[in-house]
Short mmCIF file of C-alpha atoms in Angstrom, two decimals:
data_model
loop_
_atom_site.label_atom_id
_atom_site.label_comp_id
_atom_site.label_asym_id
_atom_site.label_seq_id
_atom_site.Cartn_x
_atom_site.Cartn_y
_atom_site.Cartn_z
CA MET A 4 17.64 17.11 5.19
CA VAL A 5 15.13 14.58 4.51
CA SER A 6 16.32 12.20 7.20
CA ARG A 7 18.97 11.54 9.56
CA VAL A 8 21.90 9.88 7.80
CA ILE A 9 23.41 6.76 9.88
CA PRO A 10 26.84 5.91 8.42
CA VAL A 11 27.61 2.02 8.16
CA ASP A 12 30.18 0.08 9.43
CA PRO A 13 33.77 0.18 7.33
CA PHE A 14 33.49 -2.23 4.62
CA ASP A 15 35.11 -3.98 1.57
CA LEU A 16 32.72 -4.17 -1.32
CA VAL A 17 33.71 -6.10 -4.37
CA ILE A 18 31.66 -5.70 -7.62
CA PHE A 19 31.91 -8.46 -10.02
CA GLY A 20 30.89 -7.20 -13.56
CA ALA A 21 31.96 -3.73 -12.51
CA THR A 22 32.52 -2.61 -16.06
CA GLY A 23 29.15 -3.73 -17.00
CA ASP A 24 26.05 -1.41 -17.81
CA LEU A 25 24.37 -2.01 -14.29
CA ALA A 26 27.47 -1.21 -12.40
CA ARG A 27 27.97 2.02 -14.47
CA ARG A 28 24.27 3.18 -14.44
CA LYS A 29 23.12 2.21 -10.81
CA ILE A 30 25.65 0.74 -8.65
CA LEU A 31 28.74 3.11 -8.98
CA PRO A 32 26.61 6.38 -9.10
CA GLY A 33 24.68 5.15 -6.13
CA LEU A 34 27.67 4.42 -4.25
CA PHE A 35 28.98 8.04 -4.85
CA ARG A 36 25.77 9.58 -3.66
CA ARG A 37 25.94 7.70 -0.41
CA TYR A 38 29.59 8.98 0.05
CA CYS A 39 28.36 12.70 -0.60
CA ALA A 40 25.47 12.01 1.87
CA GLY A 41 28.25 11.24 4.44
CA GLN A 42 26.93 7.53 4.98
CA MET A 43 30.33 6.17 3.81
CA PRO A 44 32.94 5.69 6.31
CA GLU A 45 36.50 6.84 5.58
CA GLU A 46 37.85 3.50 5.77
CA ALA A 47 35.30 1.99 3.23
CA ARG A 48 36.89 0.47 -0.07
CA ILE A 49 35.06 -0.35 -3.48
CA ILE A 50 37.04 -2.75 -5.61
CA GLY A 51 35.85 -3.47 -9.17
CA ALA A 52 36.41 -6.78 -10.52
CA ALA A 53 36.00 -7.96 -14.22
CA ARG A 54 37.62 -9.66 -16.98
CA SER A 55 38.92 -6.34 -18.59
CA GLU A 56 42.54 -5.70 -18.39
CA MET A 57 42.59 -2.22 -16.35
CA ASP A 58 44.24 -0.91 -13.62
CA ASP A 59 43.14 1.48 -10.61
CA ASP A 60 43.46 4.54 -12.56
CA GLY A 61 41.71 3.04 -15.58
CA PHE A 62 38.86 1.82 -13.70
CA ARG A 63 38.72 5.32 -11.75
CA ASP A 64 38.35 7.04 -15.09
CA LEU A 65 35.52 4.63 -15.84
CA VAL A 66 33.87 5.48 -12.57
CA ARG A 67 34.27 9.32 -13.07
CA GLU A 68 32.51 9.11 -16.42
CA ALA A 69 29.82 6.97 -15.36
CA VAL A 70 29.09 9.39 -12.19
CA ARG A 71 29.15 12.28 -14.42
CA LYS A 72 26.75 10.76 -17.10
CA PHE A 73 24.39 8.96 -14.74
CA GLY A 74 24.00 11.17 -11.90
CA GLY A 75 25.75 12.46 -8.76
CA GLY A 76 23.42 14.39 -6.37
CA ARG A 77 22.77 18.02 -5.49
CA ASP A 78 25.54 18.23 -3.12
CA CYS A 79 28.07 16.16 -5.00
CA SER A 80 30.93 18.18 -6.38
CA ASP A 81 33.74 17.32 -8.39
CA GLU A 82 35.90 17.65 -5.53
CA ALA A 83 33.72 15.19 -3.63
CA LEU A 84 34.02 12.80 -6.80
CA GLU A 85 37.82 12.73 -6.35
CA GLY A 86 37.50 12.21 -2.76
CA PHE A 87 35.13 9.04 -3.55
CA LEU A 88 37.65 7.71 -6.18
CA ALA A 89 40.47 7.43 -3.68
CA HIS A 90 38.02 4.73 -2.10
CA VAL A 91 37.92 2.87 -5.49
CA GLY A 92 40.23 0.12 -7.07
CA TYR A 93 40.21 -2.59 -9.70
CA GLU A 94 41.26 -6.19 -10.08
CA HIS A 95 41.30 -8.22 -13.35
CA VAL A 96 39.77 -11.58 -12.46
CA ASP A 97 38.95 -14.57 -14.50
CA ALA A 98 35.44 -15.92 -12.86
CA MET A 99 35.83 -19.24 -14.60
CA GLY A 100 39.59 -19.68 -13.83
CA GLU A 101 42.48 -19.02 -11.27
CA GLY A 102 43.72 -15.77 -12.53
CA GLY A 103 43.52 -12.51 -10.28
CA TRP A 104 41.98 -14.12 -7.00
CA GLU A 105 45.14 -14.08 -4.96
CA THR A 106 45.77 -10.33 -5.64
CA LEU A 107 42.04 -9.73 -4.98
CA LYS A 108 42.37 -11.32 -1.75
CA ALA A 109 45.22 -9.26 -0.93
CA ARG A 110 43.39 -6.15 -1.11
CA LEU A 111 40.78 -7.28 1.47
CA ARG A 112 41.38 -6.43 4.91
CA ASP A 113 40.60 -8.10 8.24
CA GLY A 114 37.82 -6.71 10.73
CA MET A 115 35.74 -5.19 7.92
CA VAL A 116 32.41 -6.03 6.55
CA ARG A 117 32.96 -7.94 3.46
CA ALA A 118 30.42 -7.93 0.66
CA PHE A 119 30.48 -9.29 -2.96
CA TYR A 120 28.07 -7.85 -5.50
CA PHE A 121 27.45 -10.42 -8.30
CA SER A 122 26.58 -7.91 -11.17
CA VAL A 123 27.02 -10.79 -13.86
CA ALA A 124 24.95 -13.35 -15.43
CA PRO A 125 23.46 -16.03 -13.38
CA SER A 126 25.64 -18.72 -15.07
CA LEU A 127 28.51 -17.35 -13.19
CA PHE A 128 27.04 -17.33 -9.79
CA GLY A 129 28.23 -20.69 -8.99
CA ALA A 130 31.76 -20.25 -10.18
CA LEU A 131 32.14 -16.85 -8.12
CA ALA A 132 30.77 -18.49 -5.05
CA GLU A 133 33.18 -21.48 -5.48
CA ARG A 134 36.20 -19.28 -5.83
CA LEU A 135 35.16 -16.81 -3.18
CA ARG A 136 35.15 -19.95 -0.70
CA GLY A 137 38.14 -21.75 -2.22
CA PHE A 138 40.54 -18.71 -2.32
CA GLY A 139 39.53 -17.68 1.21
CA LEU A 140 38.37 -14.33 0.35
CA ALA A 141 34.68 -15.12 1.94
CA ASP A 142 33.91 -16.33 5.42
CA ASP A 143 30.78 -17.09 7.60
CA ASP A 144 30.22 -13.32 8.15
CA SER A 145 30.64 -12.06 4.27
CA ARG A 146 27.43 -11.19 2.18
CA VAL A 147 26.76 -11.90 -1.27
CA VAL A 148 24.30 -9.85 -3.57
CA VAL A 149 22.86 -11.61 -6.65
CA GLU A 150 20.99 -9.77 -9.31
CA LYS A 151 17.80 -11.03 -11.02
CA PRO A 152 16.78 -13.38 -13.02
CA PHE A 153 16.74 -15.68 -10.23
CA GLY A 154 16.36 -18.73 -12.71
CA LYS A 155 13.71 -18.96 -15.59
CA ASP A 156 11.67 -21.60 -13.94
CA LEU A 157 11.31 -23.55 -10.82
CA ALA A 158 13.76 -26.14 -11.70
CA SER A 159 16.58 -23.46 -12.54
CA ALA A 160 15.74 -21.34 -9.57
CA ARG A 161 16.25 -24.50 -7.18
CA ALA A 162 19.41 -25.39 -8.91
CA LEU A 163 20.83 -21.79 -8.44
CA ASN A 164 19.66 -21.59 -4.82
CA SER A 165 21.39 -24.96 -4.36
CA THR A 166 24.54 -23.77 -5.83
CA LEU A 167 24.53 -20.77 -3.77
CA ALA A 168 23.82 -22.73 -0.67
CA GLU A 169 26.85 -25.17 -1.04
CA HIS A 170 28.89 -21.98 -0.18
CA PHE A 171 26.87 -19.65 1.63
CA ASP A 172 24.16 -19.60 4.39
CA GLU A 173 20.78 -18.35 3.61
CA THR A 174 21.44 -15.34 5.94
CA GLN A 175 24.57 -14.40 3.74
CA ILE A 176 22.41 -14.20 0.32
CA TYR A 177 20.99 -10.97 -0.71
CA ARG A 178 18.57 -11.56 -3.76
CA ILE A 179 18.13 -7.93 -4.92
CA ASP A 180 14.98 -6.63 -6.46
CA HIS A 181 15.24 -2.94 -6.77
CA TYR A 182 11.42 -2.35 -6.61
CA LEU A 183 11.70 -3.07 -2.93
CA GLY A 184 14.30 -0.46 -2.31
CA LYS A 185 11.78 2.47 -3.80
CA GLU A 186 10.64 4.93 -1.23
CA THR A 187 6.95 4.63 -2.26
CA VAL A 188 7.07 0.97 -1.86
CA GLN A 189 8.45 1.12 1.68
CA ASN A 190 5.92 3.84 2.49
CA LEU A 191 3.19 1.27 1.42
CA MET A 192 4.16 -0.67 4.57
CA ALA A 193 4.00 2.44 6.72
CA VAL A 194 0.66 3.47 5.35
CA ARG A 195 -0.86 0.10 6.02
CA PHE A 196 0.86 -0.89 9.19
CA GLY A 197 1.28 2.66 10.84
CA ASN A 198 -2.27 4.19 10.41
CA MET A 199 -5.39 2.87 12.03
CA LEU A 200 -7.20 4.63 9.29
CA PHE A 201 -6.43 2.12 6.76
CA GLU A 202 -5.93 -1.19 8.33
CA PRO A 203 -9.39 -2.00 9.35
CA LEU A 204 -10.64 -1.39 5.78
CA TRP A 205 -7.90 -3.48 4.25
CA ASN A 206 -9.98 -6.30 3.39
CA ALA A 207 -12.39 -7.99 1.03
CA GLN A 208 -15.36 -6.60 2.86
CA PHE A 209 -14.32 -3.12 2.07
CA VAL A 210 -11.90 -3.29 -1.06
CA ASP A 211 -13.68 -3.90 -4.48
CA HIS A 212 -10.46 -4.70 -6.34
CA ILE A 213 -6.81 -3.83 -6.67
CA GLN A 214 -4.93 -2.86 -9.61
CA ILE A 215 -1.25 -3.27 -10.11
CA THR A 216 0.15 -1.73 -13.14
CA VAL A 217 3.96 -1.25 -14.30
CA ALA A 218 3.82 0.35 -17.87
CA GLU A 219 7.09 1.22 -19.85
CA THR A 220 7.27 3.39 -22.96
CA VAL A 221 10.57 1.63 -23.90
CA ASP A 222 10.64 -1.01 -26.35
CA VAL A 223 12.89 -4.35 -26.28
CA SER A 224 15.44 -2.76 -28.83
CA GLY A 225 19.07 -3.46 -27.70
CA ARG A 226 18.14 -6.30 -25.36
CA GLY A 227 15.80 -8.48 -27.77
CA ALA A 228 18.11 -11.53 -27.43
CA TYR A 229 17.74 -11.59 -23.64
CA TYR A 230 13.91 -10.50 -23.53
CA ASP A 231 12.55 -12.96 -26.33
CA LYS A 232 13.75 -15.62 -23.99
CA SER A 233 12.17 -14.23 -21.07
CA GLY A 234 8.72 -12.22 -21.88
CA ALA A 235 6.96 -10.00 -19.57
CA MET A 236 5.92 -12.95 -17.35
CA ARG A 237 9.42 -14.07 -16.46
CA ASP A 238 10.75 -10.53 -16.63
CA MET A 239 8.39 -8.54 -14.71
CA VAL A 240 5.40 -10.30 -13.33
CA GLN A 241 7.29 -13.32 -11.63
CA ASN A 242 9.32 -10.86 -9.50
CA HIS A 243 8.67 -7.06 -9.58
CA LEU A 244 4.77 -7.36 -9.87
CA MET A 245 4.72 -10.44 -7.37
CA GLN A 246 6.63 -8.21 -4.76
CA LEU A 247 4.20 -5.44 -4.99
CA LEU A 248 1.43 -8.03 -4.66
CA CYS A 249 2.77 -9.47 -1.67
CA LEU A 250 3.37 -6.06 0.07
CA ILE A 251 -0.29 -5.11 -0.71
CA ALA A 252 -1.80 -8.27 0.30
CA MET A 253 0.24 -9.62 3.23
CA GLU A 254 -0.84 -9.84 6.81
CA PRO A 255 0.85 -7.50 9.45
CA PRO A 256 4.02 -9.14 10.44
CA ALA A 257 4.75 -9.42 14.26
CA ARG A 258 7.87 -7.20 13.90
CA PHE A 259 9.41 -5.12 11.30
CA GLU A 260 12.26 -7.53 10.74
CA PRO A 261 13.85 -9.64 7.84
CA ASP A 262 12.08 -13.14 8.47
CA SER A 263 8.86 -11.62 9.98
CA VAL A 264 8.29 -9.44 6.91
CA ARG A 265 9.21 -12.12 4.40
CA ASP A 266 7.06 -15.09 6.19
CA GLU A 267 4.15 -12.96 5.45
CA LYS A 268 5.05 -12.43 1.90
CA LEU A 269 5.47 -16.22 1.30
CA LYS A 270 1.94 -16.72 2.79
CA VAL A 271 0.64 -14.68 0.21
CA ILE A 272 2.28 -16.29 -2.68
CA ARG A 273 1.41 -19.66 -1.42
CA ALA A 274 -2.29 -18.69 -1.31
CA LEU A 275 -2.42 -17.49 -4.76
CA ASP A 276 -5.12 -19.61 -6.71
CA PRO A 277 -4.03 -21.17 -10.13
CA VAL A 278 -4.78 -18.69 -12.80
CA ASP A 279 -7.67 -19.48 -15.40
CA TYR A 280 -6.44 -19.09 -19.13
CA HIS A 281 -9.67 -16.99 -19.60
CA HIS A 282 -8.24 -14.56 -17.16
CA ILE A 283 -4.64 -14.02 -18.84
CA VAL A 284 -4.04 -11.68 -21.93
CA ARG A 285 -0.73 -11.69 -23.39
CA GLY A 286 0.24 -8.94 -26.17
CA GLN A 287 2.89 -8.00 -28.57
CA TYR A 288 3.56 -4.65 -29.75
CA ILE A 289 3.76 -4.30 -33.72
CA ALA A 290 5.24 -2.07 -36.18
CA ASP A 291 4.08 1.49 -37.25
CA GLU A 292 5.29 4.13 -39.48
CA LYS A 293 7.33 5.58 -36.63
CA GLN A 294 9.20 2.39 -35.55
CA PRO A 295 9.63 -1.48 -36.06
CA GLY A 296 7.60 -4.05 -33.89
CA TYR A 297 8.59 -6.41 -31.25
CA ARG A 298 9.46 -9.36 -33.88
CA SER A 299 11.95 -7.01 -35.53
CA HIS A 300 13.62 -6.00 -32.33
CA VAL A 301 14.18 -9.49 -31.50
CA GLU A 302 14.97 -10.46 -35.13
CA ASP A 303 12.47 -13.57 -35.11
CA PRO A 304 9.49 -13.04 -37.40
CA ARG A 305 7.62 -15.99 -35.65
CA SER A 306 8.35 -15.00 -31.97
CA THR A 307 5.48 -15.79 -29.61
CA THR A 308 6.99 -14.21 -26.64
CA GLU A 309 4.72 -11.59 -24.92
CA SER A 310 5.70 -7.86 -24.31
CA PHE A 311 2.56 -7.28 -22.33
CA VAL A 312 0.65 -9.38 -19.66
CA ALA A 313 -2.59 -8.45 -17.97
CA MET A 314 -4.20 -11.03 -15.62
CA LYS A 315 -6.85 -11.53 -12.81
CA ILE A 316 -5.76 -13.14 -9.91
CA SER A 317 -7.36 -14.47 -6.56
CA ILE A 318 -6.02 -14.92 -3.08
CA SER A 319 -7.56 -17.63 -1.02
CA ASN A 320 -7.49 -16.53 2.51
CA TRP A 321 -9.77 -14.84 4.82
CA ARG A 322 -8.77 -11.15 4.09
CA TRP A 323 -8.88 -11.46 0.46
CA ALA A 324 -11.56 -14.07 -0.86
CA GLY A 325 -13.44 -12.71 -3.19
CA THR A 326 -11.47 -9.47 -3.98
CA PRO A 327 -9.75 -9.67 -7.51
CA PHE A 328 -6.21 -8.52 -8.07
CA TYR A 329 -5.76 -7.19 -11.62
CA LEU A 330 -2.15 -7.13 -12.63
CA ARG A 331 -0.56 -5.55 -15.94
CA THR A 332 2.76 -4.76 -17.28
CA GLY A 333 4.08 -4.03 -20.80
CA LYS A 334 6.62 -2.50 -23.26
CA ALA A 335 6.15 0.19 -25.59
CA LEU A 336 3.01 1.63 -24.07
CA LYS A 337 1.71 5.23 -24.05
CA SER A 338 3.28 6.38 -20.91
CA GLN A 339 5.69 5.35 -18.18
CA ALA A 340 3.77 4.64 -15.01
CA SER A 341 4.05 2.40 -12.01
CA GLU A 342 1.13 2.37 -9.44
CA ILE A 343 -0.81 0.35 -7.21
CA ALA A 344 -4.70 1.40 -7.10
CA VAL A 345 -6.79 0.09 -4.01
CA VAL A 346 -10.47 0.51 -5.13
CA PHE A 347 -12.75 0.61 -2.39
CA LYS A 348 -16.47 -0.38 -2.54
CA ASP A 349 -19.35 1.86 -3.11
CA ALA A 350 -21.20 2.85 -0.08
CA PRO A 351 -23.82 0.44 0.74
CA HIS A 352 -26.80 2.80 0.36
CA SER A 353 -26.75 6.17 -1.30
CA ILE A 354 -28.82 8.99 0.40
CA PHE A 355 -28.64 11.06 -2.46
CA GLY A 356 -30.38 9.30 -5.16
CA PRO A 357 -29.37 8.04 -8.52
CA GLU A 358 -28.60 11.56 -10.01
CA ALA A 359 -25.62 11.81 -7.76
CA GLY A 360 -24.06 8.80 -9.63
CA ARG A 361 -21.67 6.18 -8.27
CA HIS A 362 -18.61 7.17 -6.33
CA ALA A 363 -15.91 5.03 -4.70
CA ASN A 364 -12.73 5.80 -2.66
CA VAL A 365 -9.52 5.09 -4.53
CA LEU A 366 -6.09 5.01 -2.81
CA VAL A 367 -3.34 5.11 -5.34
CA ILE A 368 0.30 4.57 -4.73
CA ARG A 369 2.53 6.06 -7.44
CA LEU A 370 5.88 4.24 -7.63
CA GLN A 371 7.07 6.26 -10.56
CA PRO A 372 7.28 8.82 -12.00
CA ASN A 373 6.26 11.84 -9.57
CA GLU A 374 6.38 9.22 -6.27
CA GLY A 375 3.63 9.91 -3.90
CA MET A 376 -0.01 8.99 -2.91
CA THR A 377 -3.27 10.00 -3.94
CA LEU A 378 -6.69 9.45 -1.95
CA GLY A 379 -9.80 10.05 -3.86
CA VAL A 380 -12.71 11.42 -1.81
CA THR A 381 -16.26 12.20 -2.62
CA ILE A 382 -17.44 15.89 -1.87
CA LYS A 383 -20.22 18.10 -2.93
CA GLU A 384 -20.02 19.89 -6.10
CA PRO A 385 -19.99 23.73 -5.38
CA GLY A 386 -22.96 25.56 -6.38
CA PRO A 387 -26.80 25.96 -5.69
CA GLY A 388 -29.35 23.53 -7.35
CA GLY A 389 -29.17 20.17 -5.31
CA MET A 390 -26.69 17.67 -4.12
CA ARG A 391 -24.36 16.91 -6.93
CA LEU A 392 -21.34 14.84 -6.02
CA LYS A 393 -17.75 14.74 -7.57
CA ASP A 394 -14.52 12.95 -6.74
CA VAL A 395 -11.65 14.93 -5.79
CA ALA A 396 -7.94 13.92 -5.02
CA LEU A 397 -6.07 14.37 -1.94
CA ASP A 398 -2.57 14.44 -3.26
CA MET A 399 0.99 14.11 -1.86
CA SER A 400 3.98 13.96 -4.09
CA PHE A 401 7.26 13.64 -2.61
CA ALA A 402 8.50 16.35 -4.55
CA ASP A 403 5.97 18.79 -3.41
CA ALA A 404 5.86 17.55 0.24
CA LEU A 405 9.65 17.68 0.45
CA GLY A 406 10.40 20.54 -1.88
CA PRO A 407 14.31 20.59 -2.88
CA ASP A 408 15.11 17.85 -0.24
CA ALA A 409 13.11 15.43 -2.48
CA GLU A 410 16.35 15.28 -4.70
CA ASP A 411 18.17 13.66 -1.74
CA ILE A 412 16.11 10.61 -1.26
CA PRO A 413 18.33 7.87 -1.82
CA ASP A 414 17.37 5.78 -5.04
CA ALA A 415 16.58 2.11 -4.77
CA TYR A 416 20.14 0.79 -5.22
CA GLU A 417 21.54 3.13 -2.71
CA ARG A 418 19.27 2.06 -0.13
CA LEU A 419 19.63 -1.70 -0.83
CA ILE A 420 23.42 -1.69 -0.83
CA MET A 421 23.72 0.15 2.44
CA ASP A 422 21.23 -2.75 3.90
CA VAL A 423 23.52 -5.22 2.60
CA ILE A 424 26.32 -3.49 4.57
CA ARG A 425 24.19 -3.23 7.52
CA GLY A 426 22.96 -6.99 7.27
CA ASN A 427 19.36 -6.12 7.09
CA GLN A 428 17.65 -8.65 4.69
CA THR A 429 14.05 -7.29 5.09
CA LEU A 430 13.78 -5.98 1.65
CA PHE A 431 15.62 -8.90 -0.03
CA MET A 432 13.83 -12.07 -1.33
CA ARG A 433 14.63 -15.40 0.62
CA GLY A 434 15.10 -18.46 -1.41
CA ASP A 435 11.85 -20.31 -0.41
CA GLU A 436 10.00 -16.83 -1.73
CA VAL A 437 11.61 -17.24 -5.02
CA GLU A 438 11.08 -20.64 -5.48
CA ALA A 439 7.23 -20.33 -4.23
CA ALA A 440 6.68 -17.69 -7.02
CA TRP A 441 8.14 -19.92 -9.75
CA THR A 442 5.77 -22.73 -8.45
CA TRP A 443 2.86 -20.47 -9.20
CA THR A 444 4.42 -19.01 -12.49
CA ASP A 445 5.52 -22.23 -14.15
CA PRO A 446 1.90 -23.61 -14.83
CA ILE A 447 0.77 -20.19 -16.14
CA ILE A 448 3.43 -20.27 -18.73
CA GLU A 449 3.40 -24.09 -19.45
CA GLY A 450 -0.31 -23.67 -20.26
CA TRP A 451 -0.12 -20.99 -22.92
CA GLN A 452 2.86 -22.97 -24.45
CA ARG A 453 0.88 -26.10 -24.53
CA ARG A 454 -2.16 -24.27 -25.93
CA GLY A 455 0.15 -22.68 -28.47
CA GLU A 456 -1.26 -19.23 -27.85
CA VAL A 457 -0.11 -16.36 -29.99
CA PRO A 458 -0.11 -12.96 -28.07
CA LYS A 459 -2.49 -10.40 -29.17
CA GLU A 460 -1.31 -7.52 -31.36
CA TYR A 461 -1.21 -3.85 -30.03
CA ASP A 462 -0.15 -0.61 -31.23
CA ALA A 463 3.15 0.76 -29.90
CA GLY A 464 2.20 3.88 -27.76
CA SER A 465 -1.05 2.33 -26.70
CA SER A 466 -2.51 1.06 -23.53
CA GLY A 467 -2.10 -2.61 -24.60
CA PRO A 468 -4.58 -5.13 -26.52
CA ASP A 469 -8.01 -4.52 -26.33
CA ASP A 470 -8.70 -7.87 -24.80
CA ALA A 471 -6.86 -6.50 -21.74
CA LEU A 472 -9.74 -4.01 -21.55
CA MET A 473 -12.36 -6.71 -21.82
CA LEU A 474 -10.68 -8.75 -18.90
CA MET A 475 -11.95 -5.82 -16.73
CA HIS A 476 -15.13 -5.00 -18.73
CA ARG A 477 -16.31 -8.56 -18.08
CA ASP A 478 -16.33 -7.91 -14.49
CA GLY A 479 -17.92 -4.44 -14.67
CA ARG A 480 -14.86 -2.71 -14.00
CA LYS A 481 -12.22 -0.85 -15.94
CA TRP A 482 -8.60 -0.20 -16.01
CA ARG A 483 -7.18 3.20 -14.69
CA ASP A 484 -5.65 5.30 -17.53
CA ILE A 485 -1.94 4.83 -18.00
CA LYS A 486 -0.47 8.25 -17.65
CA ALA A 487 2.47 9.88 -16.35
#
């Protein structure tokens, strides 16, 4: 086994929006894999709730199909699936009305952990929270899980936080960002704070710069209506990339516990400098002979929403003053790749002469695909004829290191949902953290809207617009190649 599986307490988990895409692709298959791993107690119950007219058997058919289509696990048999379905039920509930709430309440049991997953549009969060309290389904020990987006700007984020706070304490609210549930992201904290090797070097004195890349090959077709109102900045930078930035830049927390970790992340966000508009590149993929462009996918020939963002960021604190952070993310790029690259400075003096070239150590944390880490070191090139240096990689991938057991590593949703049941908020965002991120993001968006900027065009299947390359070249640096 990869790790010791610790069962959680008995629970009732209600999934609002249980017939939706997220529930079918991620939540329900993830819960099934936890059942197969032996982490779900026999007393656990999962109750789907949505506006669709359906009975228990109908919902179980939906769950069965979702698990078979989107993945069980290595040790998950058809027999196990039928056992899991015995824990599943369904209630038709009107999120904006009165229907179904009393019968849903009747399904819930006393003495169990109660968790409510809002896998619905944020516009329904308030109505659901109000009815959970009004009909007596939730008490002061209940937990609510809310999916992003957490607002579209600071004002809406504050309103959303205020709405939730009317009915639940901050300790009951779990704002889920699946990036924080990835095994490699958590290993980032272990590498930083569990190894004396790295922490003394993790500062501006030794780090030249840090690159954070989240590249996607998929375009926005099928979700153009949503994406065109959001764009890469709101959809990815303000949450996913911001969380990665915080974990790579934060100070060591006093303890590995929720508020200690989140306090340090908040300090990073508050230390971010405003971003000069010369340090931002926005892009939009264009049509080619193989596929339509962004504007066709969003059905707006004049859209100025970005599908790509690259930026240079500075953090004003003692650890990172003078060390730039380069962030980029985009759709319809050449490869799917998410990674953090910590590029260390060159040695202050080379004893080998100019013919040996320049060499720097690079620590790369790969989030997807092929999760793992690579440390680039400099060695002598084999053979006679002088001292010739070359860079080689000390590579660790979970697949190679763990072998077949790598298939049993819980995915992000599996881990995060179990953390909800445990009552552990370490990997979830706090309300003030969300608002601080929007406080930094809003002026950037308002700036390019005020200037009437149009995104730079880039070919689908490329690395993004050429201006993004120049963002690094001006500083005498270059982006790492985007490759799987």
